[in-house]
Short mmCIF file of N, CA and C in Angstrom, two decimals:
data_model
loop_
_atom_site.label_atom_id
_atom_site.label_comp_id
_atom_site.label_asym_id
_atom_site.label_seq_id
_atom_site.Cartn_x
_atom_site.Cartn_y
_atom_site.Cartn_z
N UNK A 1 0.85 -1.28 -0.04
CA UNK A 1 -0.01 -0.06 0.09
C UNK A 1 0.93 1.27 -0.09
N UNK A 2 0.67 2.20 -0.80
CA UNK A 2 1.54 3.40 -0.94
C UNK A 2 1.43 4.15 0.32
N UNK A 3 2.47 4.78 0.83
CA UNK A 3 2.55 5.41 1.98
C UNK A 3 1.69 6.79 2.06
N UNK A 4 1.35 7.26 1.05
CA UNK A 4 0.54 8.44 1.10
C UNK A 4 -1.00 8.05 1.26
N UNK A 5 -1.53 6.90 1.20
CA UNK A 5 -2.70 6.35 1.34
C UNK A 5 -2.85 5.83 2.72
N UNK A 6 -3.61 6.58 3.69
CA UNK A 6 -3.42 6.14 5.06
C UNK A 6 -4.95 5.37 5.34
N UNK A 7 -4.89 4.20 6.11
CA UNK A 7 -6.02 3.51 6.43
C UNK A 7 -6.37 4.06 7.67
N UNK A 8 -7.74 4.17 7.75
CA UNK A 8 -8.15 4.88 9.22
C UNK A 8 -8.04 3.83 10.36
N UNK A 9 -7.78 4.48 11.61
CA UNK A 9 -7.44 3.60 12.70
C UNK A 9 -8.79 2.95 13.23
N UNK A 10 -9.72 3.68 13.24
CA UNK A 10 -11.15 3.09 13.59
C UNK A 10 -12.22 2.98 12.60
N UNK A 11 -13.07 2.00 12.56
CA UNK A 11 -14.09 1.66 11.64
C UNK A 11 -15.41 1.86 12.40
N UNK A 12 -16.42 2.16 11.65
CA UNK A 12 -17.80 2.09 12.15
C UNK A 12 -18.37 0.64 12.28
N UNK A 13 -19.45 0.45 12.89
CA UNK A 13 -20.10 -0.85 13.02
C UNK A 13 -20.47 -1.41 11.58
N UNK A 14 -20.95 -0.34 10.74
CA UNK A 14 -21.29 -0.63 9.40
C UNK A 14 -20.10 -1.24 8.64
N UNK A 15 -19.05 -0.66 8.67
CA UNK A 15 -17.68 -0.82 8.00
C UNK A 15 -17.33 -2.15 8.32
N UNK A 16 -17.30 -2.54 9.75
CA UNK A 16 -16.85 -3.87 10.13
C UNK A 16 -17.76 -5.04 9.60
N UNK A 17 -19.10 -4.58 9.67
CA UNK A 17 -20.00 -5.60 9.22
C UNK A 17 -19.77 -5.99 7.67
N UNK A 18 -19.50 -4.96 6.90
CA UNK A 18 -19.27 -5.02 5.52
C UNK A 18 -18.02 -5.75 5.27
N UNK A 19 -16.98 -5.50 6.13
CA UNK A 19 -15.77 -6.23 5.93
C UNK A 19 -15.88 -7.67 6.22
N UNK A 20 -16.64 -8.11 7.25
CA UNK A 20 -16.84 -9.43 7.65
C UNK A 20 -17.91 -10.14 6.91
N UNK A 21 -18.56 -9.47 6.16
CA UNK A 21 -19.77 -9.90 5.37
C UNK A 21 -20.81 -10.44 6.26
N UNK A 22 -21.18 -9.90 7.34
CA UNK A 22 -22.18 -10.12 8.34
C UNK A 22 -23.12 -8.96 8.55
N UNK A 23 -24.13 -9.22 9.17
CA UNK A 23 -25.17 -8.02 9.56
C UNK A 23 -24.66 -7.09 10.52
N UNK A 24 -25.17 -5.94 10.59
CA UNK A 24 -24.83 -4.90 11.69
C UNK A 24 -25.30 -5.48 12.93
N UNK A 25 -26.28 -5.98 13.11
CA UNK A 25 -26.87 -6.60 14.50
C UNK A 25 -25.84 -7.65 14.88
N UNK A 26 -25.21 -8.52 14.09
CA UNK A 26 -24.29 -9.45 14.64
C UNK A 26 -23.05 -8.80 15.19
N UNK A 27 -22.59 -7.61 14.56
CA UNK A 27 -21.43 -6.83 15.05
C UNK A 27 -21.77 -6.30 16.40
N UNK A 28 -22.92 -5.62 16.49
CA UNK A 28 -23.51 -4.87 17.76
C UNK A 28 -23.60 -6.07 18.91
N UNK A 29 -23.89 -7.30 18.56
CA UNK A 29 -23.96 -8.43 19.44
C UNK A 29 -22.67 -8.94 20.07
N UNK A 30 -21.69 -8.81 19.04
CA UNK A 30 -20.28 -9.22 19.52
C UNK A 30 -19.98 -8.13 20.23
N UNK A 31 -20.09 -6.80 20.14
CA UNK A 31 -19.44 -5.76 20.92
C UNK A 31 -20.07 -5.79 22.19
N UNK A 32 -21.35 -6.03 22.33
CA UNK A 32 -21.82 -6.22 23.58
C UNK A 32 -21.44 -7.34 24.42
N UNK A 33 -21.16 -8.45 23.78
CA UNK A 33 -20.86 -9.61 24.60
C UNK A 33 -19.26 -9.63 24.78
N UNK A 34 -18.58 -8.69 24.21
CA UNK A 34 -17.05 -8.65 24.57
C UNK A 34 -16.25 -9.39 23.57
N UNK A 35 -16.95 -10.09 22.70
CA UNK A 35 -16.19 -10.92 21.76
C UNK A 35 -15.49 -10.04 20.81
N UNK A 36 -15.88 -8.88 20.58
CA UNK A 36 -15.30 -8.04 19.56
C UNK A 36 -14.98 -6.64 20.48
N UNK A 37 -13.68 -6.10 20.63
CA UNK A 37 -13.54 -5.00 21.24
C UNK A 37 -14.00 -3.72 20.51
N UNK A 38 -14.46 -2.78 21.21
CA UNK A 38 -14.85 -1.48 20.53
C UNK A 38 -14.88 -0.51 21.67
N UNK A 39 -15.14 0.79 21.23
CA UNK A 39 -15.30 1.83 22.18
C UNK A 39 -16.49 2.63 21.92
N UNK A 40 -17.15 3.25 22.86
CA UNK A 40 -18.39 4.05 22.63
C UNK A 40 -17.73 5.49 22.66
N UNK A 41 -18.13 6.34 21.84
CA UNK A 41 -17.64 7.78 21.64
C UNK A 41 -18.73 8.70 21.31
N UNK A 42 -18.59 10.00 21.87
CA UNK A 42 -19.52 10.94 21.55
C UNK A 42 -20.72 10.94 22.56
N UNK A 43 -21.53 11.92 22.37
CA UNK A 43 -22.87 12.06 23.06
C UNK A 43 -23.78 11.04 22.92
N UNK A 44 -23.73 10.47 21.73
CA UNK A 44 -24.74 9.45 21.40
C UNK A 44 -24.12 7.99 21.54
N UNK A 45 -22.97 7.93 22.07
CA UNK A 45 -22.28 6.59 22.42
C UNK A 45 -22.19 5.76 21.19
N UNK A 46 -21.76 6.21 19.99
CA UNK A 46 -21.66 5.39 18.78
C UNK A 46 -20.45 4.67 19.00
N UNK A 47 -20.58 3.39 18.29
CA UNK A 47 -19.39 2.56 18.60
C UNK A 47 -18.43 2.80 17.44
N UNK A 48 -17.09 2.50 17.92
CA UNK A 48 -15.93 2.55 16.89
C UNK A 48 -15.07 1.35 17.25
N UNK A 49 -14.49 0.68 16.21
CA UNK A 49 -13.64 -0.45 16.37
C UNK A 49 -12.50 -0.19 15.68
N UNK A 50 -11.38 -0.35 16.51
CA UNK A 50 -10.01 -0.24 15.99
C UNK A 50 -9.73 -1.37 14.94
N UNK A 51 -9.05 -1.01 13.99
CA UNK A 51 -8.73 -1.81 12.73
C UNK A 51 -8.02 -3.14 13.36
N UNK A 52 -7.03 -2.95 14.29
CA UNK A 52 -6.29 -3.99 14.93
C UNK A 52 -7.22 -4.86 15.79
N UNK A 53 -8.26 -4.47 16.33
CA UNK A 53 -9.15 -5.25 17.05
C UNK A 53 -9.96 -6.17 15.91
N UNK A 54 -10.21 -5.64 14.87
CA UNK A 54 -10.81 -6.47 13.88
C UNK A 54 -9.97 -7.46 13.53
N UNK A 55 -8.82 -7.39 13.28
CA UNK A 55 -7.78 -8.25 12.90
C UNK A 55 -7.57 -9.34 14.01
N UNK A 56 -7.64 -8.85 15.16
CA UNK A 56 -7.52 -9.85 16.40
C UNK A 56 -8.69 -10.70 16.41
N UNK A 57 -10.08 -10.17 16.16
CA UNK A 57 -11.06 -10.94 16.20
C UNK A 57 -11.02 -12.06 15.17
N UNK A 58 -10.63 -11.56 13.94
CA UNK A 58 -10.54 -12.56 12.78
C UNK A 58 -9.50 -13.65 13.15
N UNK A 59 -8.37 -13.34 13.81
CA UNK A 59 -7.39 -14.36 14.18
C UNK A 59 -7.91 -15.24 15.22
N UNK A 60 -8.61 -14.76 16.29
CA UNK A 60 -9.22 -15.56 17.24
C UNK A 60 -10.28 -16.43 16.52
N UNK A 61 -11.08 -16.04 15.63
CA UNK A 61 -12.00 -16.95 14.85
C UNK A 61 -11.49 -18.13 14.20
N UNK A 62 -10.27 -17.79 13.68
CA UNK A 62 -9.65 -18.73 12.90
C UNK A 62 -9.08 -19.83 14.06
N UNK A 63 -8.51 -19.38 15.09
CA UNK A 63 -8.07 -20.23 16.10
C UNK A 63 -9.23 -20.97 16.69
N UNK A 64 -10.33 -20.48 16.97
CA UNK A 64 -11.54 -21.40 17.42
C UNK A 64 -11.96 -22.38 16.39
N UNK A 65 -11.94 -21.98 15.26
CA UNK A 65 -12.43 -22.88 14.18
C UNK A 65 -11.54 -24.12 13.98
N UNK A 66 -10.05 -23.72 13.94
CA UNK A 66 -9.17 -24.80 13.94
C UNK A 66 -9.17 -25.78 14.97
N UNK A 67 -9.57 -25.18 16.29
CA UNK A 67 -9.71 -26.13 17.43
C UNK A 67 -10.95 -26.94 17.39
N UNK A 68 -12.03 -26.58 16.76
CA UNK A 68 -13.39 -27.13 16.75
C UNK A 68 -13.17 -28.25 15.63
N UNK A 69 -12.26 -28.03 14.54
CA UNK A 69 -12.11 -28.94 13.50
C UNK A 69 -11.18 -30.17 14.14
N UNK A 70 -10.07 -29.76 14.80
CA UNK A 70 -9.27 -30.67 15.43
C UNK A 70 -10.10 -31.65 16.56
N UNK A 71 -11.04 -31.08 17.20
CA UNK A 71 -11.82 -31.80 18.04
C UNK A 71 -13.08 -32.63 17.39
N UNK A 72 -13.10 -32.37 16.10
CA UNK A 72 -14.10 -33.20 15.31
C UNK A 72 -15.62 -32.62 15.43
N UNK A 73 -15.67 -31.42 15.87
CA UNK A 73 -16.92 -30.71 16.17
C UNK A 73 -17.66 -30.10 14.94
N UNK A 74 -16.71 -29.97 13.82
CA UNK A 74 -17.45 -29.42 12.67
C UNK A 74 -17.42 -30.49 11.69
N UNK A 75 -18.86 -30.73 11.08
CA UNK A 75 -18.88 -31.74 9.97
C UNK A 75 -18.44 -31.02 8.60
N UNK A 76 -17.96 -32.09 7.85
CA UNK A 76 -17.55 -31.59 6.48
C UNK A 76 -18.65 -31.08 5.62
#
């Protein structure tokens, strides 16, 4: 990625939902359960999620999936 193009540090709930190809309500549920880290900012307490937290969430999902496969919990 060229140095002059800067990726944002934080994403909206909608951006994360699009990135993961899931619904906004799934992202909100993951935030409220603590599975996905985020912060609430502003007077309306809107959620913002750090790009690094999305990457951590994805890495953890891969780890959990691999563990379930190894344990025989996922059918082919």
